[in-house]
PDB file of C-alpha atoms and ligand atoms in Angstrom:
ATOM      1  CA  MET A   1       0.108  -0.098  -0.126  1.00 91.00           C
ATOM      2  CA  ARG A   2       1.493   3.414  -0.918  1.00 96.00           C
ATOM      3  CA  LEU A   3       1.852   6.006   1.739  1.00 97.00           C
ATOM      4  CA  SER A   4       0.499   9.656   1.040  1.00 98.00           C
ATOM      5  CA  ILE A   5       0.647  12.772   3.099  1.00 98.00           C
ATOM      6  CA  VAL A   6      -2.107  15.380   2.605  1.00 98.00           C
ATOM      7  CA  THR A   7      -2.415  18.673   4.439  1.00 98.00           C
ATOM      8  CA  GLY A   8      -4.990  21.266   5.140  1.00 97.00           C
ATOM      9  CA  ARG A   9      -4.220  24.915   5.468  1.00 98.00           C
ATOM     10  CA  ALA A  10      -3.957  24.856   9.319  1.00 98.00           C
ATOM     11  CA  ASN A  11      -0.284  23.996   9.473  1.00 98.00           C
ATOM     12  CA  PRO A  12       1.383  23.089   5.974  1.00 98.00           C
ATOM     13  CA  LEU A  13       4.894  23.775   7.544  1.00 98.00           C
ATOM     14  CA  LEU A  14       4.617  20.873   9.853  1.00 98.00           C
ATOM     15  CA  ALA A  15       2.987  18.731   7.067  1.00 98.00           C
ATOM     16  CA  GLU A  16       6.154  19.564   4.987  1.00 98.00           C
ATOM     17  CA  ALA A  17       8.499  18.623   7.765  1.00 98.00           C
ATOM     18  CA  ILE A  18       6.593  15.158   8.161  1.00 98.00           C
ATOM     19  CA  ALA A  19       6.671  14.546   4.465  1.00 98.00           C
ATOM     20  CA  SER A  20      10.183  15.319   4.145  1.00 98.00           C
ATOM     21  CA  ALA A  21      11.139  13.321   7.017  1.00 98.00           C
ATOM     22  CA  LEU A  22       9.259  10.311   5.258  1.00 98.00           C
ATOM     23  CA  ASP A  23      10.823  11.177   1.945  1.00 98.00           C
ATOM     24  CA  VAL A  24       7.442  11.626   0.221  1.00 97.00           C
ATOM     25  CA  GLU A  25       5.871  14.504  -1.789  1.00 97.00           C
ATOM     26  CA  LEU A  26       2.902  16.221  -0.369  1.00 98.00           C
ATOM     27  CA  THR A  27      -0.375  15.179  -2.334  1.00 98.00           C
ATOM     28  CA  SER A  28      -1.678  18.222  -4.233  1.00 96.00           C
ATOM     29  CA  CYS A  29      -4.949  19.839  -2.857  1.00 96.00           C
ATOM     30  CA  THR A  30      -6.840  22.945  -3.402  1.00 96.00           C
ATOM     31  CA  VAL A  31      -9.003  24.517  -0.712  1.00 96.00           C
ATOM     32  CA  GLU A  32     -11.241  27.604  -1.812  1.00 96.00           C
ATOM     33  CA  ASP A  33     -13.222  29.947   0.527  1.00 96.00           C
ATOM     34  CA  PHE A  34     -16.540  30.718  -1.057  1.00 96.00           C
ATOM     35  CA  PRO A  35     -18.003  34.212  -0.413  1.00 96.00           C
ATOM     36  CA  ASP A  36     -20.877  32.757   1.588  1.00 97.00           C
ATOM     37  CA  GLY A  37     -18.420  31.236   4.024  1.00 94.00           C
ATOM     38  CA  GLU A  38     -18.552  27.654   2.527  1.00 97.00           C
ATOM     39  CA  LEU A  39     -15.255  25.842   1.894  1.00 97.00           C
ATOM     40  CA  GLN A  40     -14.606  23.908  -1.172  1.00 97.00           C
ATOM     41  CA  VAL A  41     -11.753  21.320  -1.144  1.00 97.00           C
ATOM     42  CA  GLU A  42     -10.350  19.296  -3.880  1.00 97.00           C
ATOM     43  CA  VAL A  43      -7.669  16.535  -3.901  1.00 97.00           C
ATOM     44  CA  ASN A  44      -5.785  16.696  -7.158  1.00 96.00           C
ATOM     45  CA  ASP A  45      -3.743  13.463  -7.073  1.00 95.00           C
ATOM     46  CA  MET A  46      -5.256  10.019  -7.324  1.00 96.00           C
ATOM     47  CA  LEU A  47      -5.100   8.068  -4.026  1.00 97.00           C
ATOM     48  CA  ARG A  48      -6.356   4.698  -5.135  1.00 97.00           C
ATOM     49  CA  GLY A  49      -5.593   2.112  -2.694  1.00 96.00           C
ATOM     50  CA  ASN A  50      -3.279   4.276  -0.580  1.00 97.00           C
ATOM     51  CA  ASP A  51      -2.541   4.570   3.070  1.00 98.00           C
ATOM     52  CA  VAL A  52      -3.376   8.340   3.600  1.00 98.00           C
ATOM     53  CA  TYR A  53      -2.300  10.582   6.480  1.00 98.00           C
ATOM     54  CA  LEU A  54      -4.154  13.837   6.517  1.00 98.00           C
ATOM     55  CA  VAL A  55      -2.304  16.462   8.670  1.00 98.00           C
ATOM     56  CA  GLN A  56      -4.508  19.209  10.141  1.00 98.00           C
ATOM     57  CA  PRO A  57      -4.461  20.560  13.751  1.00 98.00           C
ATOM     58  CA  THR A  58      -7.868  21.875  14.818  1.00 98.00           C
ATOM     59  CA  SER A  59      -6.347  25.064  15.898  1.00 98.00           C
ATOM     60  CA  PRO A  60      -7.979  28.560  15.533  1.00 98.00           C
ATOM     61  CA  PRO A  61     -10.175  29.224  13.705  1.00 97.00           C
ATOM     62  CA  VAL A  62     -11.245  25.780  15.053  1.00 98.00           C
ATOM     63  CA  SER A  63     -14.680  25.433  13.276  1.00 97.00           C
ATOM     64  CA  ASN A  64     -13.055  26.276   9.946  1.00 96.00           C
ATOM     65  CA  HIS A  65     -10.079  23.871  10.358  1.00 98.00           C
ATOM     66  CA  LEU A  66     -12.293  20.885  11.690  1.00 98.00           C
ATOM     67  CA  LEU A  67     -14.747  21.286   8.777  1.00 98.00           C
ATOM     68  CA  GLU A  68     -11.893  21.637   6.234  1.00 98.00           C
ATOM     69  CA  LEU A  69     -10.430  18.299   7.839  1.00 98.00           C
ATOM     70  CA  LEU A  70     -13.641  16.554   7.227  1.00 98.00           C
ATOM     71  CA  LEU A  71     -14.132  17.845   3.819  1.00 98.00           C
ATOM     72  CA  LEU A  72     -10.544  16.889   2.849  1.00 98.00           C
ATOM     73  CA  ALA A  73     -11.305  13.483   4.394  1.00 98.00           C
ATOM     74  CA  ASP A  74     -14.417  13.007   2.100  1.00 98.00           C
ATOM     75  CA  ALA A  75     -12.379  14.063  -0.927  1.00 98.00           C
ATOM     76  CA  CYS A  76      -9.603  11.728  -0.222  1.00 98.00           C
ATOM     77  CA  ARG A  77     -12.034   8.873   0.065  1.00 97.00           C
ATOM     78  CA  ARG A  78     -13.637   9.822  -3.148  1.00 97.00           C
ATOM     79  CA  ARG A  79     -10.157   9.771  -4.755  1.00 97.00           C
ATOM     80  CA  GLY A  80      -9.729   6.259  -3.602  1.00 97.00           C
ATOM     81  CA  ALA A  81      -7.816   6.434  -0.290  1.00 97.00           C
ATOM     82  CA  ASP A  82      -7.954   2.935   1.283  1.00 97.00           C
ATOM     83  CA  ARG A  83      -6.972   3.790   4.766  1.00 97.00           C
ATOM     84  CA  LEU A  84      -7.258   7.163   6.231  1.00 98.00           C
ATOM     85  CA  THR A  85      -5.688   8.532   9.419  1.00 98.00           C
ATOM     86  CA  ALA A  86      -6.229  12.034  10.829  1.00 98.00           C
ATOM     87  CA  VAL A  87      -3.100  13.605  12.018  1.00 98.00           C
ATOM     88  CA  VAL A  88      -4.378  16.256  14.427  1.00 98.00           C
ATOM     89  CA  PRO A  89      -1.431  17.410  16.407  1.00 98.00           C
ATOM     90  CA  TYR A  90      -3.424  19.702  18.344  1.00 98.00           C
ATOM     91  CA  PHE A  91      -6.930  18.480  19.150  1.00 98.00           C
ATOM     92  CA  GLY A  92      -9.282  21.482  19.470  1.00 98.00           C
ATOM     93  CA  TYR A  93     -12.303  20.842  21.907  1.00 97.00           C
ATOM     94  CA  ALA A  94     -10.202  18.625  24.108  1.00 96.00           C
ATOM     95  CA  ARG A  95     -11.050  21.094  27.244  1.00 95.00           C
ATOM     96  CA  GLN A  96     -14.725  20.242  26.905  1.00 95.00           C
ATOM     97  CA  ASP A  97     -14.374  16.848  28.311  1.00 93.00           C
ATOM     98  CA  ARG A  98     -17.004  16.824  31.209  1.00 92.00           C
ATOM     99  CA  ARG A  99     -20.206  18.801  32.055  1.00 92.00           C
ATOM    100  CA  VAL A 100     -19.224  20.950  34.996  1.00 87.00           C
ATOM    101  CA  ARG A 101     -22.621  22.673  35.363  1.00 90.00           C
ATOM    102  CA  GLY A 102     -24.505  19.581  33.781  1.00 92.00           C
ATOM    103  CA  THR A 103     -25.904  21.548  31.129  1.00 93.00           C
ATOM    104  CA  GLU A 104     -22.924  21.705  28.682  1.00 92.00           C
ATOM    105  CA  ALA A 105     -22.246  19.714  25.551  1.00 94.00           C
ATOM    106  CA  VAL A 106     -19.199  17.465  25.810  1.00 96.00           C
ATOM    107  CA  GLY A 107     -17.431  18.765  22.729  1.00 96.00           C
ATOM    108  CA  ALA A 108     -14.324  16.499  22.986  1.00 96.00           C
ATOM    109  CA  ARG A 109     -16.511  13.358  22.791  1.00 96.00           C
ATOM    110  CA  LEU A 110     -18.554  14.954  19.913  1.00 96.00           C
ATOM    111  CA  VAL A 111     -15.420  15.887  17.770  1.00 97.00           C
ATOM    112  CA  ALA A 112     -13.856  12.506  18.386  1.00 96.00           C
ATOM    113  CA  ASP A 113     -17.040  10.785  17.087  1.00 96.00           C
ATOM    114  CA  LEU A 114     -17.270  13.135  14.060  1.00 96.00           C
ATOM    115  CA  LEU A 115     -13.736  12.286  13.116  1.00 96.00           C
ATOM    116  CA  TYR A 116     -14.330   8.598  13.032  1.00 95.00           C
ATOM    117  CA  THR A 117     -17.239   9.042  10.762  1.00 95.00           C
ATOM    118  CA  ARG A 118     -14.564   9.733   8.089  1.00 95.00           C
ATOM    119  CA  PHE A 119     -11.203   8.500   9.406  1.00 97.00           C
ATOM    120  CA  ASP A 120     -10.017   4.881  10.473  1.00 96.00           C
ATOM    121  CA  ARG A 121      -7.413   6.046  12.895  1.00 96.00           C
ATOM    122  CA  ILE A 122      -6.546   9.215  14.605  1.00 97.00           C
ATOM    123  CA  LEU A 123      -2.892  10.411  15.644  1.00 98.00           C
ATOM    124  CA  THR A 124      -2.629  13.293  18.213  1.00 98.00           C
ATOM    125  CA  VAL A 125      -0.014  14.978  20.439  1.00 98.00           C
ATOM    126  CA  ASP A 126      -0.492  15.688  24.177  1.00 98.00           C
ATOM    127  CA  LEU A 127      -4.244  15.561  24.607  1.00 97.00           C
ATOM    128  CA  HIS A 128      -5.389  18.157  27.053  1.00 96.00           C
ATOM    129  CA  ASN A 129      -6.552  15.293  29.297  1.00 92.00           C
ATOM    130  CA  PRO A 130      -5.169  11.966  28.753  1.00 91.00           C
ATOM    131  CA  ALA A 131      -8.367  10.632  30.254  1.00 90.00           C
ATOM    132  CA  ILE A 132     -10.400  11.521  26.935  1.00 92.00           C
ATOM    133  CA  GLU A 133      -8.633   8.766  25.227  1.00 92.00           C
ATOM    134  CA  GLY A 134     -11.646   6.794  26.306  1.00 92.00           C
ATOM    135  CA  PHE A 135     -13.592   9.056  24.056  1.00 93.00           C
ATOM    136  CA  PHE A 136     -11.738   7.647  20.904  1.00 92.00           C
ATOM    137  CA  SER A 137     -13.700   4.561  19.937  1.00 81.00           C
ATOM    138  CA  ALA A 138     -11.405   3.187  17.360  1.00 80.00           C
ATOM    139  CA  HIS A 139      -7.545   3.261  17.011  1.00 91.00           C
ATOM    140  CA  LEU A 140      -5.806   6.180  18.640  1.00 95.00           C
ATOM    141  CA  GLU A 141      -2.156   6.995  18.406  1.00 96.00           C
ATOM    142  CA  HIS A 142      -1.387   9.497  21.224  1.00 97.00           C
ATOM    143  CA  LEU A 143       2.073  10.804  21.218  1.00 98.00           C
ATOM    144  CA  SER A 144       3.767  13.051  23.758  1.00 98.00           C
ATOM    145  CA  ALA A 145       6.151  16.016  23.234  1.00 98.00           C
ATOM    146  CA  VAL A 146       7.139  16.140  26.834  1.00 98.00           C
ATOM    147  CA  PRO A 147      10.457  14.323  26.425  1.00 98.00           C
ATOM    148  CA  LEU A 148      11.343  16.707  23.360  1.00 98.00           C
ATOM    149  CA  LEU A 149      10.394  19.821  25.581  1.00 98.00           C
ATOM    150  CA  ALA A 150      12.196  18.407  28.684  1.00 98.00           C
ATOM    151  CA  ASP A 151      15.302  17.789  26.440  1.00 98.00           C
ATOM    152  CA  ALA A 152      15.150  21.462  25.237  1.00 97.00           C
ATOM    153  CA  LEU A 153      14.984  22.774  28.753  1.00 97.00           C
ATOM    154  CA  ARG A 154      17.727  20.693  30.097  1.00 94.00           C
ATOM    155  CA  GLY A 155      20.501  22.944  29.015  1.00 88.00           C
ATOM    156  CA  SER A 156      19.477  26.044  30.836  1.00 87.00           C
ATOM    157  CA  LEU A 157      18.128  24.702  34.306  1.00 94.00           C
ATOM    158  CA  SER A 158      19.881  25.445  37.479  1.00 93.00           C
ATOM    159  CA  ARG A 159      20.097  23.073  40.629  1.00 91.00           C
ATOM    160  CA  ASN A 160      17.561  25.389  42.061  1.00 96.00           C
ATOM    161  CA  SER A 161      14.940  25.420  39.348  1.00 98.00           C
ATOM    162  CA  ILE A 162      11.516  24.402  40.157  1.00 98.00           C
ATOM    163  CA  ILE A 163       8.685  22.981  37.858  1.00 98.00           C
ATOM    164  CA  VAL A 164       5.431  24.760  38.387  1.00 98.00           C
ATOM    165  CA  ALA A 165       2.041  23.422  37.482  1.00 97.00           C
ATOM    166  CA  PRO A 166      -0.192  26.500  36.747  1.00 96.00           C
ATOM    167  CA  ASP A 167      -3.325  24.623  37.869  1.00 92.00           C
ATOM    168  CA  LEU A 168      -4.420  21.330  39.377  1.00 90.00           C
ATOM    169  CA  GLY A 169      -5.329  19.843  35.882  1.00 91.00           C
ATOM    170  CA  ALA A 170      -1.380  20.142  35.141  1.00 95.00           C
ATOM    171  CA  VAL A 171      -0.179  18.320  38.232  1.00 95.00           C
ATOM    172  CA  LYS A 172       0.369  15.023  36.480  1.00 96.00           C
ATOM    173  CA  LEU A 173       1.916  16.677  33.430  1.00 97.00           C
ATOM    174  CA  SER A 174       4.455  18.654  35.976  1.00 98.00           C
ATOM    175  CA  GLN A 175       5.392  15.482  37.595  1.00 98.00           C
ATOM    176  CA  ARG A 176       6.473  14.018  34.211  1.00 98.00           C
ATOM    177  CA  TYR A 177       8.694  17.045  33.609  1.00 98.00           C
ATOM    178  CA  ALA A 178      10.028  16.847  37.109  1.00 98.00           C
ATOM    179  CA  ASP A 179      10.856  13.104  36.972  1.00 98.00           C
ATOM    180  CA  LEU A 180      12.667  13.799  33.557  1.00 98.00           C
ATOM    181  CA  LEU A 181      14.652  16.737  34.852  1.00 97.00           C
ATOM    182  CA  ASN A 182      15.012  15.531  38.343  1.00 97.00           C
ATOM    183  CA  LEU A 183      13.588  18.662  39.802  1.00 97.00           C
ATOM    184  CA  PRO A 184      11.025  19.352  42.720  1.00 97.00           C
ATOM    185  CA  VAL A 185       7.432  20.399  41.881  1.00 97.00           C
ATOM    186  CA  ALA A 186       5.039  23.338  43.128  1.00 97.00           C
ATOM    187  CA  TYR A 187       1.389  23.650  42.315  1.00 95.00           C
ATOM    188  CA  ILE A 188      -0.973  26.596  41.877  1.00 94.00           C
ATOM    189  CA  ARG A 189      -4.507  26.389  42.624  1.00 89.00           C
ATOM    190  CA  LYS A 190      -6.504  28.345  39.789  1.00 77.00           C
ATOM    191  CA  VAL A 191     -10.334  29.180  39.478  1.00 79.00           C
ATOM    192  CA  ARG A 192     -11.542  29.952  36.058  1.00 76.00           C
ATOM    193  CA  LEU A 193     -13.869  32.851  36.214  1.00 75.00           C
ATOM    194  CA  SER A 194     -14.469  33.182  32.225  1.00 76.00           C
ATOM    195  CA  GLY A 195     -12.619  32.308  28.933  1.00 70.00           C
ATOM    196  CA  ARG A 196     -10.095  34.951  29.488  1.00 71.00           C
ATOM    197  CA  LYS A 197      -9.977  35.484  33.248  1.00 74.00           C
ATOM    198  CA  VAL A 198      -8.486  33.131  35.964  1.00 73.00           C
ATOM    199  CA  SER A 199      -8.059  33.790  39.675  1.00 76.00           C
ATOM    200  CA  ILE A 200      -5.263  32.176  41.686  1.00 70.00           C
ATOM    201  CA  ARG A 201      -6.149  30.740  44.968  1.00 73.00           C
ATOM    202  CA  HIS A 202      -3.081  29.198  46.403  1.00 89.00           C
ATOM    203  CA  VAL A 203       0.611  28.481  45.638  1.00 92.00           C
ATOM    204  CA  VAL A 204       1.724  25.059  47.106  1.00 92.00           C
ATOM    205  CA  GLY A 205       5.442  24.524  47.411  1.00 93.00           C
ATOM    206  CA  GLU A 206       8.707  26.171  48.090  1.00 93.00           C
ATOM    207  CA  VAL A 207       9.016  28.610  45.273  1.00 95.00           C
ATOM    208  CA  SER A 208      10.941  31.508  47.085  1.00 96.00           C
ATOM    209  CA  ASN A 209      14.382  32.334  45.551  1.00 97.00           C
ATOM    210  CA  ARG A 210      13.893  29.676  42.808  1.00 98.00           C
ATOM    211  CA  PRO A 211      13.799  30.139  39.006  1.00 98.00           C
ATOM    212  CA  PRO A 212      10.456  28.593  38.039  1.00 98.00           C
ATOM    213  CA  VAL A 213       9.771  26.528  34.946  1.00 98.00           C
ATOM    214  CA  VAL A 214       5.951  26.885  34.391  1.00 98.00           C
ATOM    215  CA  ILE A 215       4.639  24.019  32.137  1.00 98.00           C
ATOM    216  CA  ASP A 216       1.248  23.485  30.716  1.00 98.00           C
ATOM    217  CA  ASP A 217      -0.153  21.354  27.896  1.00 98.00           C
ATOM    218  CA  MET A 218      -1.439  24.664  25.946  1.00 98.00           C
ATOM    219  CA  ILE A 219      -1.331  28.277  26.168  1.00 97.00           C
ATOM    220  CA  SER A 220      -4.487  29.953  24.666  1.00 97.00           C
ATOM    221  CA  THR A 221      -5.177  33.606  25.939  1.00 95.00           C
ATOM    222  CA  GLY A 222      -2.212  33.397  28.098  1.00 95.00           C
ATOM    223  CA  GLY A 223      -4.508  34.039  31.245  1.00 91.00           C
ATOM    224  CA  THR A 224      -3.544  30.882  33.129  1.00 93.00           C
ATOM    225  CA  MET A 225       0.186  31.454  32.527  1.00 95.00           C
ATOM    226  CA  VAL A 226       0.041  35.159  33.280  1.00 94.00           C
ATOM    227  CA  SER A 227      -1.752  34.683  36.718  1.00 91.00           C
ATOM    228  CA  ALA A 228       0.387  31.824  37.655  1.00 94.00           C
ATOM    229  CA  ILE A 229       3.618  33.754  37.011  1.00 96.00           C
ATOM    230  CA  GLU A 230       2.277  36.998  38.751  1.00 94.00           C
ATOM    231  CA  ALA A 231       1.314  34.783  41.799  1.00 93.00           C
ATOM    232  CA  LEU A 232       4.915  33.198  41.801  1.00 95.00           C
ATOM    233  CA  LEU A 233       6.541  36.456  41.695  1.00 95.00           C
ATOM    234  CA  ASP A 234       4.328  37.539  44.556  1.00 92.00           C
ATOM    235  CA  HIS A 235       5.372  34.372  46.488  1.00 93.00           C
ATOM    236  CA  GLY A 236       9.276  35.401  46.168  1.00 95.00           C
ATOM    237  CA  CYS A 237      10.385  33.338  43.078  1.00 96.00           C
ATOM    238  CA  LEU A 238      13.390  34.660  41.068  1.00 97.00           C
ATOM    239  CA  PRO A 239      12.097  36.570  37.976  1.00 96.00           C
ATOM    240  CA  GLU A 240      14.181  34.257  35.621  1.00 96.00           C
ATOM    241  CA  ILE A 241      11.111  32.695  34.271  1.00 97.00           C
ATOM    242  CA  THR A 242      10.899  29.771  31.853  1.00 98.00           C
ATOM    243  CA  ILE A 243       7.757  28.715  30.118  1.00 98.00           C
ATOM    244  CA  ALA A 244       7.171  25.478  28.331  1.00 98.00           C
ATOM    245  CA  ALA A 245       4.138  24.043  26.721  1.00 98.00           C
ATOM    246  CA  THR A 246       3.262  21.705  23.709  1.00 98.00           C
ATOM    247  CA  HIS A 247       0.461  23.819  22.133  1.00 98.00           C
ATOM    248  CA  ALA A 248       0.996  27.484  21.748  1.00 98.00           C
ATOM    249  CA  LEU A 249      -2.194  28.810  20.403  1.00 98.00           C
ATOM    250  CA  LEU A 250      -1.436  32.421  21.639  1.00 97.00           C
ATOM    251  CA  VAL A 251      -4.849  33.664  20.827  1.00 96.00           C
ATOM    252  CA  SER A 252      -5.540  37.483  20.656  1.00 93.00           C
ATOM    253  CA  ASP A 253      -3.013  39.434  22.845  1.00 95.00           C
ATOM    254  CA  ALA A 254      -1.603  36.455  24.639  1.00 96.00           C
ATOM    255  CA  ALA A 255       2.040  37.238  23.334  1.00 96.00           C
ATOM    256  CA  GLU A 256       2.043  40.687  24.479  1.00 96.00           C
ATOM    257  CA  ARG A 257       0.493  39.711  27.948  1.00 96.00           C
ATOM    258  CA  LEU A 258       3.251  37.188  28.232  1.00 97.00           C
ATOM    259  CA  SER A 259       6.148  39.507  27.088  1.00 97.00           C
ATOM    260  CA  ARG A 260       5.271  42.032  29.753  1.00 97.00           C
ATOM    261  CA  LEU A 261       6.516  39.355  32.313  1.00 97.00           C
ATOM    262  CA  LYS A 262       9.831  39.152  30.518  1.00 97.00           C
ATOM    263  CA  PRO A 263      10.235  35.379  30.417  1.00 97.00           C
ATOM    264  CA  ARG A 264      13.899  34.273  29.892  1.00 96.00           C
ATOM    265  CA  ARG A 265      12.925  31.299  27.763  1.00 97.00           C
ATOM    266  CA  MET A 266       9.706  29.949  26.175  1.00 97.00           C
ATOM    267  CA  ILE A 267       9.795  26.631  24.686  1.00 98.00           C
ATOM    268  CA  VAL A 268       7.001  25.240  22.644  1.00 98.00           C
ATOM    269  CA  THR A 269       6.316  22.974  19.743  1.00 98.00           C
ATOM    270  CA  ASP A 270       5.109  23.480  16.212  1.00 98.00           C
ATOM    271  CA  THR A 271       1.831  21.531  16.601  1.00 98.00           C
ATOM    272  CA  VAL A 272       0.071  24.921  15.980  1.00 98.00           C
ATOM    273  CA  PHE A 273       1.196  27.199  13.227  1.00 97.00           C
ATOM    274  CA  ARG A 274       2.465  30.765  14.486  1.00 92.00           C
ATOM    275  CA  PRO A 275       3.540  33.772  12.420  1.00 86.00           C
ATOM    276  CA  PRO A 276       7.279  34.281  12.942  1.00 85.00           C
ATOM    277  CA  GLU A 277       7.048  37.729  14.472  1.00 89.00           C
ATOM    278  CA  THR A 278       6.598  37.647  18.209  1.00 90.00           C
ATOM    279  CA  PRO A 279       7.674  39.722  21.148  1.00 92.00           C
ATOM    280  CA  LEU A 280       8.446  36.628  23.235  1.00 95.00           C
ATOM    281  CA  PRO A 281      11.882  34.707  23.185  1.00 94.00           C
ATOM    282  CA  ILE A 282      10.199  31.534  21.686  1.00 96.00           C
ATOM    283  CA  GLU A 283      12.149  28.384  20.738  1.00 96.00           C
ATOM    284  CA  THR A 284      10.444  25.472  18.988  1.00 97.00           C
ATOM    285  CA  ALA A 285      10.916  21.898  19.519  1.00 98.00           C
ATOM    286  CA  GLY A 286       9.689  20.393  16.196  1.00 98.00           C
ATOM    287  CA  VAL A 287       7.355  17.442  16.345  1.00 98.00           C
ATOM    288  CA  GLY A 288       7.648  16.705  12.638  1.00 98.00           C
ATOM    289  CA  GLN A 289      10.260  13.863  12.947  1.00 98.00           C
ATOM    290  CA  MET A 290       8.337  12.254  15.975  1.00 98.00           C
ATOM    291  CA  ILE A 291       5.051  12.305  13.905  1.00 98.00           C
ATOM    292  CA  ALA A 292       6.802  10.807  10.792  1.00 98.00           C
ATOM    293  CA  ASP A 293       8.421   7.981  12.912  1.00 98.00           C
ATOM    294  CA  SER A 294       4.986   7.110  14.233  1.00 98.00           C
ATOM    295  CA  ILE A 295       3.393   7.243  10.648  1.00 98.00           C
ATOM    296  CA  LYS A 296       6.200   5.027   9.471  1.00 98.00           C
ATOM    297  CA  ARG A 297       5.459   2.472  12.132  1.00 97.00           C
ATOM    298  CA  MET A 298       1.838   2.590  11.560  1.00 96.00           C
ATOM    299  CA  HIS A 299       2.289   2.128   7.741  1.00 97.00           C
ATOM    300  CA  GLU A 300       4.650  -0.634   8.053  1.00 93.00           C
ATOM    301  CA  THR A 301       2.238  -2.657  10.305  1.00 88.00           C
ATOM    302  CA  CYS A 302      -0.574  -2.405   7.631  1.00 72.00           C
ATOM    303  CA  ALA A 303       1.496  -2.772   4.329  1.00 60.00           C
TER     304      ALA A 303
HETATM  305  C1  R5P B 401      -6.492  24.303  31.358  1.00 56.20           C
HETATM  306  O1  R5P B 401      -6.982  23.375  31.871  1.00 56.20           O
HETATM  307  C2  R5P B 401      -5.390  24.131  30.184  1.00 56.20           C
HETATM  308  O2  R5P B 401      -4.419  23.216  30.764  1.00 56.20           O
HETATM  309  C3  R5P B 401      -4.668  25.517  30.115  1.00 56.20           C
HETATM  310  O3  R5P B 401      -4.152  25.841  31.347  1.00 56.20           O
HETATM  311  C4  R5P B 401      -5.525  26.605  29.657  1.00 56.20           C
HETATM  312  O4  R5P B 401      -6.547  26.178  28.781  1.00 56.20           O
HETATM  313  C5  R5P B 401      -4.853  27.614  28.922  1.00 56.20           C
HETATM  314  O5  R5P B 401      -5.671  28.691  28.471  1.00 56.20           O
HETATM  315  P1  R5P B 401      -5.343  30.159  28.693  1.00 56.20           P
HETATM  316  O6  R5P B 401      -4.037  30.339  28.257  1.00 56.20           O
HETATM  317  O7  R5P B 401      -6.426  30.917  27.976  1.00 56.20           O
HETATM  318  O8  R5P B 401      -5.565  30.240  30.152  1.00 56.20           O
END
């Protein structure tokens, strides 16, 4: 079975990195925006009998990228794709994983179900909550960028550094960083007031006179990170701040808000496309090779 890589418009640079690591050409596609807001996609190459991997993080604008992914899947099937895998390095809607008030939709489950209407398998990186693996009814390949990010952090840490989870949801993640880097952990208790606003309730751990490494799975508006760092500074941590996260969405003025805190290093991956201009000292740990290795394994086991 021939291997093909298809990309939508969400992160073509990452798709190119994956294709180049696998030594294959990207399949040619055309995506057009109609004046009424509809999308039209075309797959220009024949895919008859192929093992196809469609790369599209469902990053902002989430609804557009999600629909584009589903339309491309439909077009790939109609061009003869035999096996179809959604490569969704950032899985949008993952935070809607439970009903807090008992009245909300469970978006993460709905999106997983939607993807399985068109795809045989899903490959993703650092789901917001690993427990939602249970929402994926068929084959799921769940990769983690934490070892890559920890490697990138290693060079600049001091013996005094401390890993900080900016909310209780990040506690397990912070323990993985702490184990890999052999550092202690502190936690912050956050309460979310709205999509943009959070309030910090407690800092748990000895952060005073230590340079913090604040980790998270994702940074969206930056509200969580900014509040966490402000609380750490209030509790006497050193101002040499390092930030690490897998998914850097950096929506609206997140980059400006974070840059005011003057972080020394900020290490993220390229699961989400970012324009190169930024006021932040961003370093990127690329996930292209890791995804390509996983695709190679998946392809070989079915060929
Ligand atoms: C929350 O549970 C996540 O792990 C992140 O902390 C949060 O979603 C980041 O969003 P924002 O940057 O908008 O605070």
